[in-house]
Tab-separated table of C-alpha atoms in Angstrom:
chain	number	residue	atom	x	y	z
A	1	MET	CA	-19.590	-2.489	7.244
A	2	ASP	CA	-21.943	-3.527	10.084
A	3	ASN	CA	-20.988	-3.080	13.727
A	4	GLY	CA	-22.848	-4.379	16.734
A	5	PHE	CA	-22.637	-4.606	20.487
A	6	LEU	CA	-23.892	-6.791	23.308
A	7	LEU	CA	-25.314	-5.583	26.622
A	8	LEU	CA	-25.650	-7.975	29.543
A	9	ASN	CA	-27.987	-7.164	32.427
A	10	ARG	CA	-27.707	-9.251	35.595
A	11	VAL	CA	-25.889	-12.057	33.819
A	12	ARG	CA	-23.259	-13.814	35.873
A	13	VAL	CA	-20.107	-14.837	34.020
A	14	PRO	CA	-18.100	-17.470	35.970
A	15	ARG	CA	-14.459	-16.478	36.496
A	16	ILE	CA	-13.396	-19.698	34.775
A	17	ASN	CA	-14.917	-18.321	31.563
A	18	LEU	CA	-13.050	-15.006	31.686
A	19	LEU	CA	-10.094	-14.414	29.372
A	20	GLN	CA	-7.509	-13.768	32.078
A	21	ARG	CA	-4.164	-14.319	30.402
A	22	TYR	CA	-2.971	-10.756	30.839
A	23	ILE	CA	-5.646	-9.251	33.129
A	24	SER	CA	-7.023	-10.972	36.227
A	25	VAL	CA	-10.218	-10.529	38.214
A	26	SER	CA	-10.094	-11.813	41.778
A	27	PRO	CA	-13.094	-13.531	43.473
A	28	GLU	CA	-13.624	-10.214	45.242
A	29	GLY	CA	-13.836	-8.395	41.909
A	30	LYS	CA	-10.441	-6.695	42.031
A	31	VAL	CA	-8.868	-6.189	38.592
A	32	SER	CA	-5.081	-6.530	38.312
A	33	ARG	CA	-2.378	-7.025	35.712
A	34	PRO	CA	0.764	-9.163	36.172
A	35	ALA	CA	3.752	-6.914	36.842
A	36	ASN	CA	5.821	-8.358	33.993
A	37	VAL	CA	3.157	-7.801	31.316
A	38	ASP	CA	3.420	-4.828	28.946
A	39	PRO	CA	-0.026	-3.140	28.703
A	40	LYS	CA	0.477	-2.900	24.940
A	41	VAL	CA	0.204	-6.683	24.675
A	42	ALA	CA	-3.445	-6.132	23.789
A	43	TYR	CA	-2.198	-4.648	20.517
A	44	GLY	CA	-1.296	-8.152	19.353
A	45	THR	CA	-4.701	-8.856	17.824
A	46	MET	CA	-4.863	-5.381	16.306
A	47	VAL	CA	-1.448	-5.887	14.694
A	48	TYR	CA	-2.597	-9.211	13.251
A	49	VAL	CA	-5.592	-7.519	11.635
A	50	ARG	CA	-3.226	-4.985	10.098
A	51	THR	CA	-1.057	-7.778	8.662
A	52	GLN	CA	-4.206	-8.973	6.918
A	53	ILE	CA	-4.918	-5.477	5.597
A	54	VAL	CA	-1.410	-5.357	4.120
A	55	ARG	CA	-2.069	-8.689	2.404
A	56	ASN	CA	-5.556	-7.723	1.244
A	57	MET	CA	-4.360	-4.435	-0.214
A	58	SER	CA	-1.707	-6.219	-2.258
A	59	GLN	CA	-4.353	-8.595	-3.602
A	60	VAL	CA	-6.931	-5.976	-4.554
A	61	LEU	CA	-4.297	-3.772	-6.185
A	62	ALA	CA	-3.127	-6.814	-8.166
A	63	LYS	CA	-6.631	-7.150	-9.602
A	64	ALA	CA	-6.675	-3.483	-10.602
A	65	THR	CA	-3.200	-3.479	-12.182
A	66	THR	CA	-3.996	-6.691	-14.037
A	67	ILE	CA	-7.114	-5.136	-15.567
A	68	ALA	CA	-5.475	-1.815	-16.435
A	69	VAL	CA	-2.258	-3.230	-17.903
A	70	ARG	CA	-4.080	-5.816	-20.006
A	71	TYR	CA	-6.582	-3.263	-21.269
A	72	ALA	CA	-3.880	-0.680	-22.012
A	73	ALA	CA	-2.001	-3.313	-24.027
A	74	VAL	CA	-5.118	-4.065	-26.122
A	75	ARG	CA	-6.676	-0.619	-26.432
A	76	ARG	CA	-5.326	1.303	-29.426
A	77	GLN	CA	-5.637	5.031	-29.900
A	78	PHE	CA	-4.042	7.514	-32.325
A	79	LYS	CA	-1.914	6.497	-35.272
A	80	ASP	CA	1.857	6.628	-35.216
A	81	GLN	CA	3.417	8.185	-38.316
A	82	LYS	CA	5.644	5.145	-38.717
A	83	SER	CA	2.810	2.611	-38.544
A	84	ALA	CA	-0.470	1.998	-40.312
A	85	LEU	CA	-1.999	0.877	-37.024
A	86	GLU	CA	-2.999	2.961	-34.060
A	87	SER	CA	-0.678	2.604	-31.078
A	88	PRO	CA	-1.500	0.530	-27.975
A	89	VAL	CA	-2.246	2.911	-25.115
A	90	LEU	CA	0.458	1.205	-23.055
A	91	ASP	CA	3.081	2.517	-25.495
A	92	TYR	CA	2.463	6.114	-24.396
A	93	SER	CA	4.979	7.262	-21.806
A	94	MET	CA	2.354	9.005	-19.652
A	95	VAL	CA	0.380	5.777	-19.343
A	96	GLN	CA	3.569	3.853	-18.568
A	97	TYR	CA	4.507	6.395	-15.904
A	98	ARG	CA	1.146	5.896	-14.196
A	99	LEU	CA	0.933	2.096	-14.452
A	100	ILE	CA	4.431	0.583	-14.381
A	101	PRO	CA	5.440	1.993	-10.949
A	102	LEU	CA	2.135	0.619	-9.619
A	103	VAL	CA	3.180	-2.857	-10.759
A	104	ALA	CA	6.504	-2.402	-8.928
A	105	GLN	CA	4.706	-1.222	-5.787
A	106	ASN	CA	2.364	-4.194	-6.081
A	107	TYR	CA	5.213	-6.699	-6.145
A	108	ALA	CA	6.804	-4.943	-3.188
A	109	MET	CA	3.483	-5.140	-1.314
A	110	PHE	CA	3.230	-8.890	-1.870
A	111	ALA	CA	6.769	-9.355	-0.550
A	112	THR	CA	6.033	-7.047	2.384
A	113	SER	CA	2.832	-8.886	3.294
A	114	GLN	CA	4.711	-12.180	3.584
A	115	ALA	CA	7.753	-10.767	5.363
A	116	PHE	CA	5.704	-8.747	7.829
A	117	LEU	CA	3.485	-11.731	8.655
A	118	LEU	CA	6.662	-13.675	9.486
A	119	HIS	CA	7.859	-10.720	11.594
A	120	TYR	CA	4.542	-10.778	13.455
A	121	GLN	CA	4.682	-14.541	14.050
A	122	GLN	CA	8.232	-14.326	15.399
A	123	SER	CA	7.233	-11.495	17.726
A	124	MET	CA	4.264	-13.480	19.029
A	125	LEU	CA	6.598	-16.377	19.843
A	126	GLU	CA	8.715	-13.954	21.873
A	127	LEU	CA	5.603	-12.758	23.692
A	128	ASP	CA	4.740	-16.352	24.570
A	129	ARG	CA	8.195	-16.617	26.159
A	130	GLY	CA	7.489	-13.499	28.215
A	131	ASN	CA	9.663	-11.213	26.084
A	132	PHE	CA	7.687	-8.053	25.311
A	133	ALA	CA	10.621	-6.128	23.821
A	134	PRO	CA	9.589	-6.557	20.134
A	135	LEU	CA	6.065	-5.261	20.759
A	136	LYS	CA	6.595	-1.497	20.387
A	137	GLU	CA	8.518	-1.730	17.129
A	138	LEU	CA	6.034	-4.281	15.768
A	139	HIS	CA	3.146	-1.937	16.522
A	140	ALA	CA	4.928	1.066	14.966
A	141	THR	CA	5.758	-0.918	11.823
A	142	ALA	CA	2.198	-2.234	11.551
A	143	CYS	CA	0.792	1.301	11.745
A	144	GLY	CA	3.130	2.525	9.033
A	145	LEU	CA	2.559	-0.413	6.691
A	146	LYS	CA	-1.206	-0.330	7.093
A	147	ARG	CA	-1.120	3.343	6.120
A	148	TRP	CA	1.358	2.857	3.251
A	149	THR	CA	-0.326	-0.135	1.622
A	150	SER	CA	-3.884	1.179	1.875
A	151	ASP	CA	-2.894	4.627	0.572
A	152	VAL	CA	-0.986	3.111	-2.355
A	153	ALA	CA	-3.700	0.560	-3.157
A	154	ILE	CA	-6.625	2.980	-3.125
A	155	ALA	CA	-4.831	5.675	-5.109
A	156	GLY	CA	-3.583	2.924	-7.417
A	157	ILE	CA	-7.019	1.478	-8.107
A	158	ASP	CA	-8.289	4.947	-8.954
A	159	THR	CA	-5.322	5.494	-11.281
A	160	CYS	CA	-6.056	2.179	-13.019
A	161	ARG	CA	-9.682	3.226	-13.419
A	162	HIS	CA	-8.634	6.562	-14.876
A	163	VAL	CA	-6.115	4.983	-17.264
A	164	CYS	CA	-8.896	2.841	-18.728
A	165	GLY	CA	-10.743	5.999	-19.781
A	166	GLY	CA	-14.533	6.062	-19.839
A	167	HIS	CA	-14.683	2.266	-19.859
A	168	GLY	CA	-12.857	2.267	-16.519
A	169	PHE	CA	-15.912	3.824	-14.881
A	170	SER	CA	-18.282	1.285	-16.411
A	171	GLN	CA	-19.569	-1.373	-14.053
A	172	PHE	CA	-18.191	-3.899	-16.544
A	173	SER	CA	-14.617	-2.849	-15.705
A	174	GLY	CA	-14.780	-4.303	-12.186
A	175	LEU	CA	-12.675	-1.405	-10.915
A	176	ASN	CA	-15.525	0.530	-9.312
A	177	GLU	CA	-16.351	-2.391	-7.032
A	178	PHE	CA	-12.698	-2.822	-6.056
A	179	TYR	CA	-12.384	0.884	-5.274
A	180	GLY	CA	-15.558	1.026	-3.195
A	181	ASN	CA	-14.681	-2.093	-1.215
A	182	ALA	CA	-11.076	-1.070	-0.584
A	183	TYR	CA	-11.642	2.574	0.348
A	184	PRO	CA	-12.675	2.025	4.007
A	185	ASN	CA	-9.218	0.540	4.678
A	186	ILE	CA	-7.745	4.027	5.007
A	187	ILE	CA	-10.081	4.623	7.957
A	188	TRP	CA	-10.948	1.414	9.790
A	189	GLU	CA	-8.408	-0.246	12.087
A	190	GLY	CA	-6.979	3.230	12.586
A	191	ASP	CA	-7.365	6.344	10.442
A	192	ASN	CA	-4.201	6.663	8.366
A	193	TYR	CA	-3.455	10.213	9.484
A	194	VAL	CA	-3.733	9.153	13.117
A	195	LEU	CA	-1.715	5.975	12.633
A	196	SER	CA	1.225	7.984	11.312
A	197	GLN	CA	1.496	9.541	14.767
A	198	GLN	CA	1.921	6.108	16.360
A	199	THR	CA	4.848	5.348	14.058
A	200	ALA	CA	6.366	8.781	14.624
A	201	ARG	CA	6.084	8.525	18.434
A	202	TYR	CA	8.146	5.356	18.368
A	203	LEU	CA	10.802	6.845	16.083
A	204	ILE	CA	11.046	9.999	18.181
A	205	SER	CA	11.352	7.980	21.400
A	206	GLN	CA	14.189	5.910	19.947
A	207	VAL	CA	16.118	8.972	18.762
A	208	ARG	CA	15.747	10.612	22.153
A	209	ALA	CA	16.918	7.421	23.844
A	210	LEU	CA	19.986	7.302	21.592
A	211	ARG	CA	20.763	10.945	22.336
A	212	ALA	CA	20.497	10.289	26.051
A	213	GLY	CA	22.807	7.270	25.774
A	214	LYS	CA	20.075	4.880	26.854
A	215	PRO	CA	19.913	1.309	25.516
A	216	VAL	CA	17.407	0.561	22.755
A	217	ALA	CA	16.064	-2.753	21.506
A	218	GLU	CA	17.761	-4.370	18.518
A	219	ASN	CA	15.454	-4.340	15.500
A	220	GLN	CA	15.311	-3.154	11.883
A	221	THR	CA	14.339	0.379	12.933
A	222	THR	CA	16.954	0.984	15.609
A	223	THR	CA	19.602	-0.630	13.393
A	224	TYR	CA	19.254	2.047	10.723
A	225	LEU	CA	18.892	4.815	13.309
A	226	LYS	CA	22.105	3.793	15.050
A	227	ARG	CA	23.879	3.458	11.715
A	228	HIS	CA	23.049	6.997	10.620
A	229	MET	CA	22.788	8.589	14.080
A	230	PRO	CA	25.680	7.357	16.216
A	231	GLY	CA	25.249	8.971	19.604
A	232	GLY	CA	21.906	10.292	18.430
A	233	GLN	CA	23.449	12.855	16.054
A	234	LEU	CA	22.869	12.594	12.319
A	235	GLN	CA	25.976	11.838	10.275
A	236	ALA	CA	26.339	13.033	6.677
A	237	LEU	CA	25.806	10.314	4.087
A	238	ALA	CA	28.691	9.621	1.731
A	239	GLN	CA	27.641	11.016	-1.635
A	240	ARG	CA	27.084	8.421	-4.361
A	241	SER	CA	26.381	8.838	-8.045
A	242	VAL	CA	22.950	7.917	-9.386
A	243	ASP	CA	24.530	5.152	-11.482
A	244	GLU	CA	26.040	3.656	-8.326
A	245	LEU	CA	22.673	3.764	-6.605
A	246	ILE	CA	20.974	2.066	-9.549
A	247	ASN	CA	23.464	-0.795	-9.506
A	248	ASN	CA	23.774	-1.260	-5.745
A	249	ALA	CA	20.791	-2.585	-3.778
A	250	ASP	CA	22.506	-1.990	-0.423
A	251	ALA	CA	23.202	1.636	-1.363
A	252	GLN	CA	19.528	2.089	-2.251
A	253	LEU	CA	18.413	0.851	1.163
A	254	ASP	CA	21.083	2.966	2.821
A	255	LEU	CA	19.781	6.125	1.178
A	256	LEU	CA	16.142	5.378	2.079
A	257	ALA	CA	17.186	4.705	5.675
A	258	PHE	CA	19.220	7.916	5.803
A	259	ARG	CA	16.248	9.874	4.468
A	260	ALA	CA	14.036	8.612	7.302
A	261	ALA	CA	16.768	9.105	9.916
A	262	SER	CA	17.416	12.676	8.807
A	263	MET	CA	13.702	13.484	8.919
A	264	VAL	CA	13.200	12.175	12.450
A	265	SER	CA	16.407	13.896	13.585
A	266	THR	CA	15.179	17.243	12.228
A	267	LEU	CA	11.755	16.710	13.777
A	268	VAL	CA	13.230	16.013	17.213
A	269	ASP	CA	15.435	19.120	16.914
A	270	ASN	CA	12.417	21.267	16.057
A	271	MET	CA	10.283	19.830	18.848
A	272	ASP	CA	13.088	20.288	21.380
A	273	ALA	CA	13.261	23.911	20.240
A	274	GLY	CA	9.601	24.431	21.125
A	275	GLN	CA	7.600	23.176	18.141
A	276	SER	CA	4.385	21.610	19.456
A	277	TRP	CA	3.015	18.215	18.511
A	278	ASN	CA	0.147	19.853	16.662
A	279	GLN	CA	2.579	22.016	14.688
A	280	SER	CA	4.523	18.855	13.797
A	281	LEU	CA	1.658	16.836	12.318
A	282	VAL	CA	2.435	17.525	8.652
A	283	ALA	CA	6.091	16.566	9.143
A	284	ILE	CA	4.916	13.460	11.005
A	285	GLN	CA	2.945	12.281	7.962
A	286	ARG	CA	6.033	12.612	5.774
A	287	LEU	CA	8.210	10.892	8.357
A	288	CYS	CA	5.849	7.923	8.601
A	289	ASP	CA	5.859	7.531	4.816
A	290	ALA	CA	9.651	7.795	4.644
A	291	HIS	CA	10.066	5.136	7.327
A	292	SER	CA	7.577	2.855	5.553
A	293	ASP	CA	9.300	3.430	2.199
A	294	PHE	CA	12.454	2.013	3.750
A	295	ILE	CA	10.669	-0.918	5.426
A	296	VAL	CA	8.864	-1.887	2.201
A	297	ALA	CA	12.046	-1.653	0.122
A	298	SER	CA	13.938	-3.664	2.735
A	299	TYR	CA	11.301	-6.410	2.831
A	300	PHE	CA	11.241	-6.508	-0.978
A	301	ARG	CA	15.004	-6.976	-1.170
A	302	GLN	CA	14.912	-9.605	1.585
A	303	HIS	CA	12.297	-11.501	-0.374
A	304	LEU	CA	14.322	-11.362	-3.581
A	305	SER	CA	17.380	-12.681	-1.729
A	306	THR	CA	15.539	-15.988	-1.226
A	307	LEU	CA	15.595	-16.636	-4.986
A	308	ALA	CA	18.447	-18.623	-6.495
A	309	HIS	CA	21.057	-16.449	-8.209
A	310	SER	CA	20.474	-18.491	-11.364
A	311	SER	CA	16.726	-17.790	-11.380
A	312	PRO	CA	15.641	-16.246	-14.710
A	313	LEU	CA	13.126	-14.151	-12.725
A	314	LEU	CA	15.729	-12.385	-10.625
A	315	PRO	CA	16.916	-9.789	-13.179
A	316	HIS	CA	13.338	-8.688	-13.873
A	317	LEU	CA	12.391	-8.503	-10.190
A	318	ASN	CA	15.592	-6.666	-9.277
A	319	LYS	CA	14.728	-4.155	-11.985
A	320	LEU	CA	11.299	-3.698	-10.384
A	321	ALA	CA	12.937	-3.072	-7.002
A	322	THR	CA	15.239	-0.467	-8.520
A	323	LEU	CA	12.287	1.119	-10.323
A	324	LEU	CA	10.442	1.397	-7.018
A	325	PHE	CA	13.496	3.013	-5.422
A	326	LEU	CA	13.826	5.612	-8.196
A	327	TYR	CA	10.086	6.286	-8.175
A	328	THR	CA	10.201	6.891	-4.412
A	329	LEU	CA	13.007	9.418	-4.851
A	330	GLU	CA	11.273	11.124	-7.764
A	331	GLN	CA	7.981	11.418	-5.876
A	332	HIS	CA	9.724	12.939	-2.848
A	333	SER	CA	12.507	14.932	-4.484
A	334	SER	CA	12.148	17.782	-1.981
A	335	ASP	CA	13.315	15.385	0.741
A	336	LEU	CA	16.542	14.817	-1.194
A	337	PHE	CA	17.466	18.511	-1.069
A	338	ARG	CA	16.881	18.647	2.687
A	339	MET	CA	19.255	15.765	3.408
A	340	PRO	CA	22.775	16.981	4.278
A	341	ASN	CA	25.411	16.350	1.609
A	342	ALA	CA	23.193	13.938	-0.287
A	343	PHE	CA	21.744	15.277	-3.552
A	344	THR	CA	22.241	18.057	-6.061
A	345	PRO	CA	19.718	19.344	-8.626
A	346	LYS	CA	21.765	17.625	-11.340
A	347	MET	CA	21.449	14.279	-9.519
A	348	VAL	CA	17.681	14.711	-9.112
A	349	ALA	CA	17.402	15.306	-12.867
A	350	GLU	CA	19.420	12.132	-13.424
A	351	VAL	CA	17.014	10.228	-11.169
A	352	GLU	CA	14.131	11.391	-13.361
A	353	ARG	CA	15.901	10.322	-16.559
A	354	SER	CA	16.865	6.947	-15.110
A	355	LEU	CA	13.321	6.339	-13.913
A	356	ALA	CA	11.897	7.111	-17.367
A	357	LYS	CA	14.416	4.726	-18.959
A	358	ILE	CA	13.709	1.815	-16.630
A	359	ILE	CA	9.936	2.296	-16.936
A	360	GLU	CA	10.287	2.052	-20.710
A	361	GLU	CA	12.313	-1.154	-20.320
A	362	VAL	CA	9.802	-2.765	-17.949
A	363	ARG	CA	6.919	-1.908	-20.282
A	364	PHE	CA	7.772	-4.971	-22.419
A	365	GLN	CA	7.369	-7.233	-19.373
A	366	ALA	CA	4.288	-5.473	-18.000
A	367	VAL	CA	1.696	-7.955	-19.257
A	368	PRO	CA	3.643	-11.071	-18.134
A	369	LEU	CA	4.264	-9.409	-14.772
A	370	VAL	CA	0.554	-8.947	-14.066
A	371	ASP	CA	-0.312	-12.324	-15.609
A	372	ALA	CA	2.049	-13.809	-13.001
A	373	PHE	CA	-0.337	-12.686	-10.278
A	374	GLY	CA	-2.446	-15.641	-11.453
A	375	ILE	CA	-5.842	-14.013	-10.970
A	376	SER	CA	-8.591	-15.842	-12.821
A	377	ASP	CA	-11.095	-14.099	-15.088
A	378	PHE	CA	-13.791	-15.201	-12.638
A	379	ARG	CA	-12.144	-13.321	-9.762
A	380	LEU	CA	-11.402	-10.262	-11.896
A	381	ASN	CA	-15.032	-10.089	-13.050
A	382	SER	CA	-13.977	-7.570	-15.683
A	383	ALA	CA	-14.690	-7.301	-19.385
A	384	LEU	CA	-11.580	-5.092	-19.740
A	385	GLY	CA	-9.110	-7.415	-18.011
A	386	ARG	CA	-9.866	-10.636	-19.872
A	387	SER	CA	-6.895	-12.986	-20.129
A	388	ASP	CA	-7.791	-13.809	-23.748
A	389	GLY	CA	-7.549	-10.143	-24.739
A	390	LYS	CA	-11.004	-10.155	-26.309
A	391	VAL	CA	-12.066	-6.987	-24.556
A	392	TYR	CA	-14.689	-5.644	-26.941
A	393	ASP	CA	-16.220	-9.036	-27.745
A	394	ASN	CA	-16.835	-9.628	-24.050
A	395	TYR	CA	-17.903	-6.034	-23.390
A	396	LEU	CA	-20.603	-6.343	-26.047
A	397	LYS	CA	-21.573	-9.821	-24.841
A	398	TRP	CA	-22.038	-8.598	-21.262
A	399	ALA	CA	-24.049	-5.610	-22.443
A	400	MET	CA	-26.380	-7.805	-24.481
A	401	GLU	CA	-26.970	-10.015	-21.429
A	402	ASP	CA	-28.512	-7.084	-19.565
A	403	PRO	CA	-32.288	-7.587	-19.193
A	404	LEU	CA	-32.940	-4.336	-21.065
A	405	ASN	CA	-31.086	-5.646	-24.109
A	406	THR	CA	-32.505	-9.182	-24.257
A	407	GLU	CA	-35.643	-10.329	-26.034
A	408	SER	CA	-37.627	-9.430	-22.927
A	409	GLY	CA	-36.186	-5.924	-22.937
A	410	GLU	CA	-39.352	-4.381	-24.429
A	411	VAL	CA	-41.444	-5.852	-21.623
A	412	VAL	CA	-38.985	-4.639	-18.967
A	413	ARG	CA	-38.852	-1.140	-20.442
A	414	LYS	CA	-42.662	-0.942	-20.441
A	415	GLN	CA	-42.784	-2.067	-16.817
A	416	TRP	CA	-40.242	0.587	-15.808
A	417	PHE	CA	-42.086	3.260	-17.772
A	418	ASP	CA	-45.427	2.400	-16.205
A	419	GLN	CA	-43.930	2.184	-12.697
A	420	TYR	CA	-41.514	5.133	-12.636
A	421	TYR	CA	-41.945	7.566	-15.542
A	422	LYS	CA	-45.683	7.520	-16.270
A	423	PRO	CA	-46.764	8.641	-12.777
A	424	VAL	CA	-44.410	11.626	-13.029
A	425	LEU	CA	-45.458	12.563	-16.569
A	426	HIS	CA	-49.176	12.461	-15.701
A	427	SER	CA	-48.949	14.038	-12.293
A	428	ARG	CA	-50.322	17.504	-11.514
A	429	LEU	CA	-47.131	18.850	-9.887
């Protein structure tokens, strides 16, 4: 990434050319801001850039999952006792556990990117009307989603690369380029560890406002906080069986919201008891992720609700949403034990079994699910992720197109030897 700057020395800029929508400069040079303008309005452009990062991360992860799932479906290794053929790598449960939840996260990211862009556009319309109320929650959500999507995408690309074995680290896989290009997203436009603090500050401020009986803006965040923290005090969640959670989308969202609400409630209690901000930073990271887990799941379900009930896609996509829910719980099982009256060890074990079962079911739709991303072979630029499945034919073809392996290869090798190796071999070091 290249950055630059511009210095002006004795250059007069006419006032008519200044961007003075929210900050004014008088003819006398006095700088002022309209009284009714929230200073955070400048975040608008920054939030827009983060909406684009959310979208871009969903797209680059889609390329990686497409390559890895297709390759794992073609690559065979180790013979099953019941078959004369070696098994496709994708049939192994450990590979499924690493790839299938990534596909679910990827679909959720696509839904989130569209829903959050709409959220941003609606908030900008409110700003144009002079209503700055949505700005703080929009900024907090943007920080959390930028962190969540970039963390998931970059870890996901690396997982896809690893799943492909040694070939995954070949330049012919395409995955190394995706990983290198995507990695800066965890740092630019706000380091992810720092951004989590922005999200947490907003959540903490809203809980403290609720506890003090002060009014709070109506939005998706305060709605779940008020639901689970009437009067600012956390209420116990009615215990549900894992089967009920699996079959009830609203119950899934309710549990994810309660998890985030209980975490921010505990954090505020600890800070009010004397815990410093610095001592709270680890808990703040977890809180930001928990809040974003809920937002992503909520956006995913909202997106699925736009499909017709008769759509043949709906059962498969609902299964992906449930898979993502179970995977979130399984990855953060310690949070479940900390929530009051919510989970028992037996229920956590049932979550793990249910997750394994649904992953195995989705495995048979894995290739169509990534094919549905509609990414061309040209854009994938991968010998491993070919849509025709001819992985090794194309791998060999690409290798033979390298200048070292063509008819001119002998000439090239001699040139390299004379230029690089010969001087070293004949030197007097």
